[in-house]
mmCIF file with all atom_site columns, C-alpha atoms in Angstrom:
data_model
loop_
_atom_site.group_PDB
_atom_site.id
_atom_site.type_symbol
_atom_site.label_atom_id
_atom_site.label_alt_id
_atom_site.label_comp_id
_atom_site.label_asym_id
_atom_site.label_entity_id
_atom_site.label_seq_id
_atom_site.pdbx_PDB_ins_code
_atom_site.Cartn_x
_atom_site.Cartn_y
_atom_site.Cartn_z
_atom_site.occupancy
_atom_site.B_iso_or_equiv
_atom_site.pdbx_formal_charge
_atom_site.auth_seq_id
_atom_site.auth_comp_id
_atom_site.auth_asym_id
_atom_site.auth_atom_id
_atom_site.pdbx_PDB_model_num
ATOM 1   C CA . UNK A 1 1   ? 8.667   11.890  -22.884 1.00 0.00 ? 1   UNK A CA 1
ATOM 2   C CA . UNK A 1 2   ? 11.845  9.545   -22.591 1.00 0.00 ? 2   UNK A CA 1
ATOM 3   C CA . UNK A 1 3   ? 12.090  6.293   -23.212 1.00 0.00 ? 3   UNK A CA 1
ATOM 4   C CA . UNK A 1 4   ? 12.891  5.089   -19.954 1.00 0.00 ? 4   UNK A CA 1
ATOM 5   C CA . UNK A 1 5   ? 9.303   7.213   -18.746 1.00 0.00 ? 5   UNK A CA 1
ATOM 6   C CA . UNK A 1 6   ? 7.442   5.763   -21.225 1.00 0.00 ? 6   UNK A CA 1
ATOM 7   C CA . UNK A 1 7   ? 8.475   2.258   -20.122 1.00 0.00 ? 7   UNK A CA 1
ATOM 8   C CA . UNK A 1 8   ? 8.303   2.835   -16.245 1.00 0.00 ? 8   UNK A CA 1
ATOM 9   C CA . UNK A 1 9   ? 4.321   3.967   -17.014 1.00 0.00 ? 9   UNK A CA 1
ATOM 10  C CA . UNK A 1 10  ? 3.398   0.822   -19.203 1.00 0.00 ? 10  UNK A CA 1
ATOM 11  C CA . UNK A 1 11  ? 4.951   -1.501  -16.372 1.00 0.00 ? 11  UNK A CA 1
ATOM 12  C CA . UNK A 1 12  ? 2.885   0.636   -13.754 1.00 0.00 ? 12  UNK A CA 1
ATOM 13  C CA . UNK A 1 13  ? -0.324  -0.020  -15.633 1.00 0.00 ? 13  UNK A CA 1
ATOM 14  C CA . UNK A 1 14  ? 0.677   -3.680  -16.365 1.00 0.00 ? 14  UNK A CA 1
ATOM 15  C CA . UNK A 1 15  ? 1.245   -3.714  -12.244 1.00 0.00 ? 15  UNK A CA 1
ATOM 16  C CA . UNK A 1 16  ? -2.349  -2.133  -11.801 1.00 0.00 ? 16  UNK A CA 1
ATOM 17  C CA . UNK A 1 17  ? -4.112  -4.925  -13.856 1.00 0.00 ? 17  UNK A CA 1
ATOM 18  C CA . UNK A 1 18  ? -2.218  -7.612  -12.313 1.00 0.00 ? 18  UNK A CA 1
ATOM 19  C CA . UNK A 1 19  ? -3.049  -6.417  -8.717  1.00 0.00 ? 19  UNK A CA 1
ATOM 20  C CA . UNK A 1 20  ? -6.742  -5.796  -10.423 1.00 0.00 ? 20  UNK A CA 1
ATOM 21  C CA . UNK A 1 21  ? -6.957  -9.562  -11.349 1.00 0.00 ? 21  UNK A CA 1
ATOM 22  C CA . UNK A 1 22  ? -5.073  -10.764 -8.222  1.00 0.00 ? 22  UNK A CA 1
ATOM 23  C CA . UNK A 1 23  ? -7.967  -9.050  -6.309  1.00 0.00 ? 23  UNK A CA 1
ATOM 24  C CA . UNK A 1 24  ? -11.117 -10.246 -8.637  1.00 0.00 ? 24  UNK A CA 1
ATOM 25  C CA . UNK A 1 25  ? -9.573  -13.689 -8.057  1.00 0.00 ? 25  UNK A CA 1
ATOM 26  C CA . UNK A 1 26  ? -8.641  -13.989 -4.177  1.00 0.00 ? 26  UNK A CA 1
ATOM 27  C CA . UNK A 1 27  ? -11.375 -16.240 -3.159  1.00 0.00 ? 27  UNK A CA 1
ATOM 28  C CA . UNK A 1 28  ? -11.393 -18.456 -6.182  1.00 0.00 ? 28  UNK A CA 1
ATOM 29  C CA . UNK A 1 29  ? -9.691  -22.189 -7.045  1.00 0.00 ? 29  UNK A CA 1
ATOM 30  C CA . UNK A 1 30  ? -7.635  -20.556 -9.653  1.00 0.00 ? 30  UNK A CA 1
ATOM 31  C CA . UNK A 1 31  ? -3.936  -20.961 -8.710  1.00 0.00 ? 31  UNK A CA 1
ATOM 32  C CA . UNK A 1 32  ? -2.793  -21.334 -12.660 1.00 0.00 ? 32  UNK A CA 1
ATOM 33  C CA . UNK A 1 33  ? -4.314  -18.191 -13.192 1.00 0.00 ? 33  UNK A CA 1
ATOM 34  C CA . UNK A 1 34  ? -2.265  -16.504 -9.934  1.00 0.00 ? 34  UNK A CA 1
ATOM 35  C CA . UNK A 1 35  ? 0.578   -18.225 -10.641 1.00 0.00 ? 35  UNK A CA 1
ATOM 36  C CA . UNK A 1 36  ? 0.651   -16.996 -14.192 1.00 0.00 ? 36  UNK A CA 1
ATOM 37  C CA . UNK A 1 37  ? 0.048   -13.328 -12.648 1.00 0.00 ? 37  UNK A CA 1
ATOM 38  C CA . UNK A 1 38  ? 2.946   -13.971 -9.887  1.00 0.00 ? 38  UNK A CA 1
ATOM 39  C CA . UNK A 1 39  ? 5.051   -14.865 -12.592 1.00 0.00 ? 39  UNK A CA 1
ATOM 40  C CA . UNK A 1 40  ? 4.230   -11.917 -14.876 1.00 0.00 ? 40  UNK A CA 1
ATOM 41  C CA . UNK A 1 41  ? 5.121   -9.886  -11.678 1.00 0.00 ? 41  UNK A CA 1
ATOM 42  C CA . UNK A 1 42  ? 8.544   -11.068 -11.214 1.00 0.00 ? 42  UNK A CA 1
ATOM 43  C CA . UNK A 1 43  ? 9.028   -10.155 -14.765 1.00 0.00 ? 43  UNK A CA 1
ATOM 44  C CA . UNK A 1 44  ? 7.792   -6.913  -14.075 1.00 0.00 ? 44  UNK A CA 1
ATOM 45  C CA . UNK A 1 45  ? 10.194  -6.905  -10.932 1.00 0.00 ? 45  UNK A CA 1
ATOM 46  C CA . UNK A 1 46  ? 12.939  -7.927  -12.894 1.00 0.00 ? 46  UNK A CA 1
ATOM 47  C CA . UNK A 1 47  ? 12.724  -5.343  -15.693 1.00 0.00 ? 47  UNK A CA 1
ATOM 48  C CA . UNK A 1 48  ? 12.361  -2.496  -13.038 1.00 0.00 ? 48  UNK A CA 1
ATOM 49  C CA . UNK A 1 49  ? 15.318  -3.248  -11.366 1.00 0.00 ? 49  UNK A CA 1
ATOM 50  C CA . UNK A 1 50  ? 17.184  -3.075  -14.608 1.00 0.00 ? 50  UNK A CA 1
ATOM 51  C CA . UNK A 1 51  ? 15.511  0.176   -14.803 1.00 0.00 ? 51  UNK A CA 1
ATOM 52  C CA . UNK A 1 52  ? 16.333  1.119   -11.711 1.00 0.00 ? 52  UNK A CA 1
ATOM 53  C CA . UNK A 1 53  ? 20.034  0.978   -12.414 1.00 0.00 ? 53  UNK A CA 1
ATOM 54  C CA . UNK A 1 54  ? 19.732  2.756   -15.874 1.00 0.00 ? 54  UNK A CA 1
ATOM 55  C CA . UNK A 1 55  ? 17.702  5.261   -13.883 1.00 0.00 ? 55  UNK A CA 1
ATOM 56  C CA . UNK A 1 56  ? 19.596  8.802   -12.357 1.00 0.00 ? 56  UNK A CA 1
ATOM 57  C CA . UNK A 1 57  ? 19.133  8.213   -9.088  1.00 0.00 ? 57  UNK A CA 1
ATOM 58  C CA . UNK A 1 58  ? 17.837  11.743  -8.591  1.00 0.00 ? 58  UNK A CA 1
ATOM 59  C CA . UNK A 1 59  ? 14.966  12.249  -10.945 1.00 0.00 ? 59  UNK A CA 1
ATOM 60  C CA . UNK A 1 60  ? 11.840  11.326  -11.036 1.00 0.00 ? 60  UNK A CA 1
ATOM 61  C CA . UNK A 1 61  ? 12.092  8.456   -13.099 1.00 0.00 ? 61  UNK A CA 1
ATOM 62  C CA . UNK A 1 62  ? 14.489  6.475   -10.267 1.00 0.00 ? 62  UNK A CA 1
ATOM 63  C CA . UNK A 1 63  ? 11.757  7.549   -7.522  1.00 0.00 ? 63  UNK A CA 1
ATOM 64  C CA . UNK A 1 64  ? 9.188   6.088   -9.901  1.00 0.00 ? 64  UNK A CA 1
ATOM 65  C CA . UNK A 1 65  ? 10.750  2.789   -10.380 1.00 0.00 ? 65  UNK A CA 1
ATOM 66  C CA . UNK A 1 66  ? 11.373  2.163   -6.318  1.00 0.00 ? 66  UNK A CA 1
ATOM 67  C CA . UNK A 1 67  ? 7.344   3.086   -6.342  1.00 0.00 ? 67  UNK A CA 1
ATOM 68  C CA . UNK A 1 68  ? 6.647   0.341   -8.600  1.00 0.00 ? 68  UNK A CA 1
ATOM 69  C CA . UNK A 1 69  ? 8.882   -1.768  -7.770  1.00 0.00 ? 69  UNK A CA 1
ATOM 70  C CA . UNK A 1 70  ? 7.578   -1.466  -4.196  1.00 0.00 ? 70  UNK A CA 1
ATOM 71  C CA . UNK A 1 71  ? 4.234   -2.574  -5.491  1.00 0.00 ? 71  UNK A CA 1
ATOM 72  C CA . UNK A 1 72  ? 4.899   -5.463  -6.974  1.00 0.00 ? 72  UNK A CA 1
ATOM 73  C CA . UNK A 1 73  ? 7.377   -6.703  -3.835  1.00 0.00 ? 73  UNK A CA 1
ATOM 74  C CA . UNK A 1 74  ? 4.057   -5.936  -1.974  1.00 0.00 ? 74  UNK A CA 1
ATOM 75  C CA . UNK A 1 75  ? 2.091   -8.247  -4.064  1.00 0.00 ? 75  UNK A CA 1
ATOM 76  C CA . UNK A 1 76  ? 4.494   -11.038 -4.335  1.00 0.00 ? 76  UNK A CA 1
ATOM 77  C CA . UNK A 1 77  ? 4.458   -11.119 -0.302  1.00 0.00 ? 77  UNK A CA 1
ATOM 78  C CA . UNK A 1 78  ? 8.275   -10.034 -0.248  1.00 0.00 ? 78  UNK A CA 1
ATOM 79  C CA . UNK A 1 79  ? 7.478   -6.871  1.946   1.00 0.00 ? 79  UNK A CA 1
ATOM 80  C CA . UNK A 1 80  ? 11.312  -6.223  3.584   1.00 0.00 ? 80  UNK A CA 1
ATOM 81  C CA . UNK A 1 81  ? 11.516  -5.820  0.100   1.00 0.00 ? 81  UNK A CA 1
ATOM 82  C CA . UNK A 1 82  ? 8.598   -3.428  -0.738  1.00 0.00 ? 82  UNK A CA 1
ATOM 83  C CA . UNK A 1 83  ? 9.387   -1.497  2.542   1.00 0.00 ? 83  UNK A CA 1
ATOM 84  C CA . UNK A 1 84  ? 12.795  -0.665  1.483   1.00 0.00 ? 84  UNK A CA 1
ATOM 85  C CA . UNK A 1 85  ? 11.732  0.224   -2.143  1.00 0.00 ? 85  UNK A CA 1
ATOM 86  C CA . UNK A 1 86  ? 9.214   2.470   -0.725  1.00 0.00 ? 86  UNK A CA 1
ATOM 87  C CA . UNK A 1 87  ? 11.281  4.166   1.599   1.00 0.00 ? 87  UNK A CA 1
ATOM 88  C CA . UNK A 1 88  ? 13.815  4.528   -1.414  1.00 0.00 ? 88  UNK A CA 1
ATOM 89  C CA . UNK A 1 89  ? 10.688  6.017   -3.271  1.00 0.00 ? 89  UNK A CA 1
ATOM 90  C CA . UNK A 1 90  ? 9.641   8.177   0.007   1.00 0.00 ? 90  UNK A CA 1
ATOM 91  C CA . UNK A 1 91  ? 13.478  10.032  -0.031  1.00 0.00 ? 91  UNK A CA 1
ATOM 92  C CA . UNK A 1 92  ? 12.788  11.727  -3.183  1.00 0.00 ? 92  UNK A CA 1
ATOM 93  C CA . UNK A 1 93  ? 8.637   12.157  -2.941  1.00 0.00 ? 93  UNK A CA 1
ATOM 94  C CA . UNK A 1 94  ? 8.303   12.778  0.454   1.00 0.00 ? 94  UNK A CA 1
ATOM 95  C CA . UNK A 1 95  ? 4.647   13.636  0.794   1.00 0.00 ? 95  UNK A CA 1
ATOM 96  C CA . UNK A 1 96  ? 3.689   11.291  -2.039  1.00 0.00 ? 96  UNK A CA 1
ATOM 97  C CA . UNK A 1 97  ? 0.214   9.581   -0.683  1.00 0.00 ? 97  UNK A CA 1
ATOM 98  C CA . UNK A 1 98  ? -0.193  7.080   -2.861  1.00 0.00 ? 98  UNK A CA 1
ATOM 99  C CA . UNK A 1 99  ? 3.457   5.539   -1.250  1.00 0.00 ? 99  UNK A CA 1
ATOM 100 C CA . UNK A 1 100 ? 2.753   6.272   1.947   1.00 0.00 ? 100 UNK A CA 1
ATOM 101 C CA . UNK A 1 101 ? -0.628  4.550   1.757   1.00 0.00 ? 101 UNK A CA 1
ATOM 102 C CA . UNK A 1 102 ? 0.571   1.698   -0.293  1.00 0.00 ? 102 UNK A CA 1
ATOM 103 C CA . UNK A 1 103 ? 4.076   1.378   2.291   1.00 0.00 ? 103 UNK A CA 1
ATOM 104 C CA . UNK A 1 104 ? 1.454   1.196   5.188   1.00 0.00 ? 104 UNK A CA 1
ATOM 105 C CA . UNK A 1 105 ? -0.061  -1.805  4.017   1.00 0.00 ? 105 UNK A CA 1
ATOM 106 C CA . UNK A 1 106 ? 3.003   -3.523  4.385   1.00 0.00 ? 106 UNK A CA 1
ATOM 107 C CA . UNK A 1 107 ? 4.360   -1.852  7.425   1.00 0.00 ? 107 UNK A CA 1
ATOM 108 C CA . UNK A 1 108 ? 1.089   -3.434  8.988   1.00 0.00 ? 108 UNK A CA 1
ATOM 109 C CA . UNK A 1 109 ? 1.971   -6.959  7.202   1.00 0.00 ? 109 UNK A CA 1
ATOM 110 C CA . UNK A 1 110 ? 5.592   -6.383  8.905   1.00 0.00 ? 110 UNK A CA 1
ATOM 111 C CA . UNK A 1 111 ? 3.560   -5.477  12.074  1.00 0.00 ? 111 UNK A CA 1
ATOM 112 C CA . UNK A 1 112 ? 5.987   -1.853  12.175  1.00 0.00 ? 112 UNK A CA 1
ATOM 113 C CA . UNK A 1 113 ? 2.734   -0.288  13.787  1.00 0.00 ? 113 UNK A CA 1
ATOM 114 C CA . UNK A 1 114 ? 4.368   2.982   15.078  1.00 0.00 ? 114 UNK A CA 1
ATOM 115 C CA . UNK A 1 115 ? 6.049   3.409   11.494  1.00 0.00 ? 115 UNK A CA 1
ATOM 116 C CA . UNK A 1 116 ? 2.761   3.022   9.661   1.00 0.00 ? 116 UNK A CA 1
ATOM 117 C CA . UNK A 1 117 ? 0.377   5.186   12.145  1.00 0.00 ? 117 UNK A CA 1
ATOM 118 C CA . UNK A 1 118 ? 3.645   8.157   11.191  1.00 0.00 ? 118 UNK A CA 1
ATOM 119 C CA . UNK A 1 119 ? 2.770   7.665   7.488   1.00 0.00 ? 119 UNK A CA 1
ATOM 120 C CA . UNK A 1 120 ? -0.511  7.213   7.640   1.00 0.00 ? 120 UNK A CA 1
ATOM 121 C CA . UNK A 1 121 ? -0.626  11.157  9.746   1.00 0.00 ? 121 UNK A CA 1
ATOM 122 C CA . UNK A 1 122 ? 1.908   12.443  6.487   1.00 0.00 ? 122 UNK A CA 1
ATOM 123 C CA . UNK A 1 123 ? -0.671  10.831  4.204   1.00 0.00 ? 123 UNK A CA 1
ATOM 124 C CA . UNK A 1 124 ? -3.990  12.374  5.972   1.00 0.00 ? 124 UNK A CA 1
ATOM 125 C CA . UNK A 1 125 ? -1.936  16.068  6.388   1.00 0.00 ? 125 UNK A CA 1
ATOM 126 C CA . UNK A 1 126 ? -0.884  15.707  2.598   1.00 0.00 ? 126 UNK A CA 1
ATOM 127 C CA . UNK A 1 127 ? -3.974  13.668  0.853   1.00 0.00 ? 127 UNK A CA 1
ATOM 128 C CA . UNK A 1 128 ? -7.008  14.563  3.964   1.00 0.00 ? 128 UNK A CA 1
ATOM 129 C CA . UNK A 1 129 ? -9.065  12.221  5.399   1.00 0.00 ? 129 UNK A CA 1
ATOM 130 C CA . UNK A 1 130 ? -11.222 9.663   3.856   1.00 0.00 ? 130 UNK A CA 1
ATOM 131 C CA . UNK A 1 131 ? -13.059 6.794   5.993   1.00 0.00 ? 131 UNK A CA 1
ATOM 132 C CA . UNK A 1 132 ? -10.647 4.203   4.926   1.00 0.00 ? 132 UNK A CA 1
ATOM 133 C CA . UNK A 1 133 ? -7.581  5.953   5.659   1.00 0.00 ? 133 UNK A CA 1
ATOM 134 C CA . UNK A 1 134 ? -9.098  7.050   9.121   1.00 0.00 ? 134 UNK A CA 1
ATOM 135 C CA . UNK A 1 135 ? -10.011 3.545   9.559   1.00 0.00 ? 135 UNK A CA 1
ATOM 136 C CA . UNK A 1 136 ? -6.419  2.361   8.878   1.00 0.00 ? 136 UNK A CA 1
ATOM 137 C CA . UNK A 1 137 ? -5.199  5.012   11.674  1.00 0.00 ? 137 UNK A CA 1
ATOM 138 C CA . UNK A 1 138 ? -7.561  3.325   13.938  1.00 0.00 ? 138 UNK A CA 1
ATOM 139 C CA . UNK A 1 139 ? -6.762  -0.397  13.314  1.00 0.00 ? 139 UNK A CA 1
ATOM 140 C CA . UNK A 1 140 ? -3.240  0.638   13.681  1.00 0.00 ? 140 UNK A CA 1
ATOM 141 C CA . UNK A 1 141 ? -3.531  2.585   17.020  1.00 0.00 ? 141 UNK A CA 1
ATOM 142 C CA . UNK A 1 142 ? -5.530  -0.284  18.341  1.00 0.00 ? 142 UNK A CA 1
ATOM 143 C CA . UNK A 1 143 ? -3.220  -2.518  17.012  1.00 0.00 ? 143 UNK A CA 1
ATOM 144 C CA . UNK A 1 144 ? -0.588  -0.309  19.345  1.00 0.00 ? 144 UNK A CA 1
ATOM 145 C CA . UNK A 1 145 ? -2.930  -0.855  22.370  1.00 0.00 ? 145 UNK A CA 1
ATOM 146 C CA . UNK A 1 146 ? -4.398  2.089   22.564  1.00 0.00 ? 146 UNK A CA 1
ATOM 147 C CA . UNK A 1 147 ? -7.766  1.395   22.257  1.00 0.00 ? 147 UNK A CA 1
ATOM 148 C CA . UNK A 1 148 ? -9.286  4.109   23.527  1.00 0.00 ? 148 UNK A CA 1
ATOM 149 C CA . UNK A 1 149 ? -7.614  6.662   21.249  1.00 0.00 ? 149 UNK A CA 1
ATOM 150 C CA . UNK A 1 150 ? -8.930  4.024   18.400  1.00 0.00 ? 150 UNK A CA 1
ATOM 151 C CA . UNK A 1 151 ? -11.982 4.765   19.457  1.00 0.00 ? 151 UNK A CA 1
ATOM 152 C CA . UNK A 1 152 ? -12.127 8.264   19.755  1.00 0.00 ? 152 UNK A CA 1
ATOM 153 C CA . UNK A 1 153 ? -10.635 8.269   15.736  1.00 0.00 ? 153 UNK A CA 1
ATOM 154 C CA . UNK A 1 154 ? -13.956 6.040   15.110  1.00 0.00 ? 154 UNK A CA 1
ATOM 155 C CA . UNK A 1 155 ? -16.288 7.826   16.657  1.00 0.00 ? 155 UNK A CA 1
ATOM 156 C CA . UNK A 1 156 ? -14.508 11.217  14.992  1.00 0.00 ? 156 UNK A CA 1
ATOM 157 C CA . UNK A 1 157 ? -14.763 9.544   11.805  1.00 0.00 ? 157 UNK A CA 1
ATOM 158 C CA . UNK A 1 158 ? -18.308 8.122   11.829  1.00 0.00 ? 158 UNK A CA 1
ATOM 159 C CA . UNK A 1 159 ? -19.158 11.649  13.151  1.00 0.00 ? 159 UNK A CA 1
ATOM 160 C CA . UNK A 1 160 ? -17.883 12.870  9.495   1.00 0.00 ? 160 UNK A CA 1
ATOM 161 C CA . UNK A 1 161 ? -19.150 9.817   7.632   1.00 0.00 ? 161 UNK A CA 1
ATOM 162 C CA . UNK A 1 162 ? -21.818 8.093   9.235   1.00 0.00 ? 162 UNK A CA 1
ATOM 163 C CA . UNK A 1 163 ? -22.406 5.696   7.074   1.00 0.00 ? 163 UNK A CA 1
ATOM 164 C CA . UNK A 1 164 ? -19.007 4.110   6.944   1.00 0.00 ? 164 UNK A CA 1
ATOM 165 C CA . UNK A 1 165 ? -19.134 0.234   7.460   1.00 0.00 ? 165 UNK A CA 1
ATOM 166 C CA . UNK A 1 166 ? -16.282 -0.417  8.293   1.00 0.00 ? 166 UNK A CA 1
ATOM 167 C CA . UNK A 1 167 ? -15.672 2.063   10.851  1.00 0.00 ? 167 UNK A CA 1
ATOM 168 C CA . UNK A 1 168 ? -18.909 1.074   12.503  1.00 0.00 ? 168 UNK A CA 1
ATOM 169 C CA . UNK A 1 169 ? -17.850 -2.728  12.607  1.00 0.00 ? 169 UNK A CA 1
ATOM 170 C CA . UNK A 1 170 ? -14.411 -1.830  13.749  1.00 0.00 ? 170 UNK A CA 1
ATOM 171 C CA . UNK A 1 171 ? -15.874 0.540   16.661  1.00 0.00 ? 171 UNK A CA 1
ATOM 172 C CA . UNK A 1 172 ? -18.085 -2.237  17.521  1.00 0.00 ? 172 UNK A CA 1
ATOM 173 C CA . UNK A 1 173 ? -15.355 -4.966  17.793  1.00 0.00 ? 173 UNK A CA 1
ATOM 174 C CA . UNK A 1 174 ? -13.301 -2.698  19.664  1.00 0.00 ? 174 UNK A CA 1
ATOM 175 C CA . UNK A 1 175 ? -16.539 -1.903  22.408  1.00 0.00 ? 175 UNK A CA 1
ATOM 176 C CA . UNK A 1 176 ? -16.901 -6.064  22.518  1.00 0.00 ? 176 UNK A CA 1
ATOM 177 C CA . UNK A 1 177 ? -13.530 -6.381  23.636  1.00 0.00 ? 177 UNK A CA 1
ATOM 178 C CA . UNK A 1 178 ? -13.346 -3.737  26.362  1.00 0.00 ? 178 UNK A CA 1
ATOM 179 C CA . UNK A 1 179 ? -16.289 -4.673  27.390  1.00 0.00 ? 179 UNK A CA 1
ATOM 180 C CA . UNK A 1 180 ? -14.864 -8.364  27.937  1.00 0.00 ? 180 UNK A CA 1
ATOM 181 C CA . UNK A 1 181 ? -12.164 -6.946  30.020  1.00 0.00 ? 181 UNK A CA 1
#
């Protein structure tokens, strides 16, 4: 394995724990903790742009960089950013799931609905169909005003996984609302 490989995969798990900690943390006083996390990030960040460059833009390892670099963009709230490392990702992995699943999250923080429903369909054709991802196509087509074809995905999904939580809650918000139409 080459340097540069080796390096890109410790920085991915280093990104992993961070987001880990960031997520064990959210609802605690702790901002010296997150602010020592944002800052490791940026480090991160930093080093894989320098990677980036060192990188062949057509291998792997270039595509692999963008991915992570896309992730930590994503959880230092710079998601232009993310998006376009993502999409720079996307050109060479195409059908990669975990990209398109991560690149929706931020499309939805960007509020690029239409964009994210189109990767969220690559990632269910290329990865299937799992109750949070159908949820995510739900939020999103509701989120595009189509409410009733939200609620056809819901009932579709709950039909598959009936004891999904979050679809149920969603489908429920979704019937208060019409309802108070």
């Amino acid at each position: 394995m080459s340097e540069l490989k080796n390096r890109l995969l410790i920085l991915s798990e280093e990104i992993v724990a961070h987001s880990d900690r960031l997520d064990e943390i959210e609802f605690e006083e702790q901002s010296s903790e997150r602010f020592e996390i944002f800052r490791k990030l940026r480090s991160v960040g930093d080093e894989l742009l320098e990677l980036s460059e060192q990188a062949d833009p057509a291998p792997d390892d270039f595509a692999f960089a963008q991915f992570a670099l896309g992730s930590v963009c994503a959880l230092l709230g710079y998601h232009e950013k993310a998006e376009a490392a993502y999409d720079t990702a996307l050109e060479h992995w195409p059908d990669h799931v975990g990209i398109l699943n991560e690149a929706t999250d931020v499309l939805v923080e960007l509020g690029k609905f239409p964009k994210a429903k189109s990767f969220i369909q690559r990632s269910i054709k290329h990865g299937g169909e799992t109750p949070d991802i159908l949820y995510n196509l739900a939020s999103v087509t509701a989120h595009m005003g189509d409410t009733a074809e939200a609620r056809i995905i819901l009932i579709n999904t709950l039909a598959k996984f009936p004891h999904d939580a979050g679809c149920k809650a969603l489908l429920q918000e979704l019937d208060k609302a019409s309802s108070a139409s």
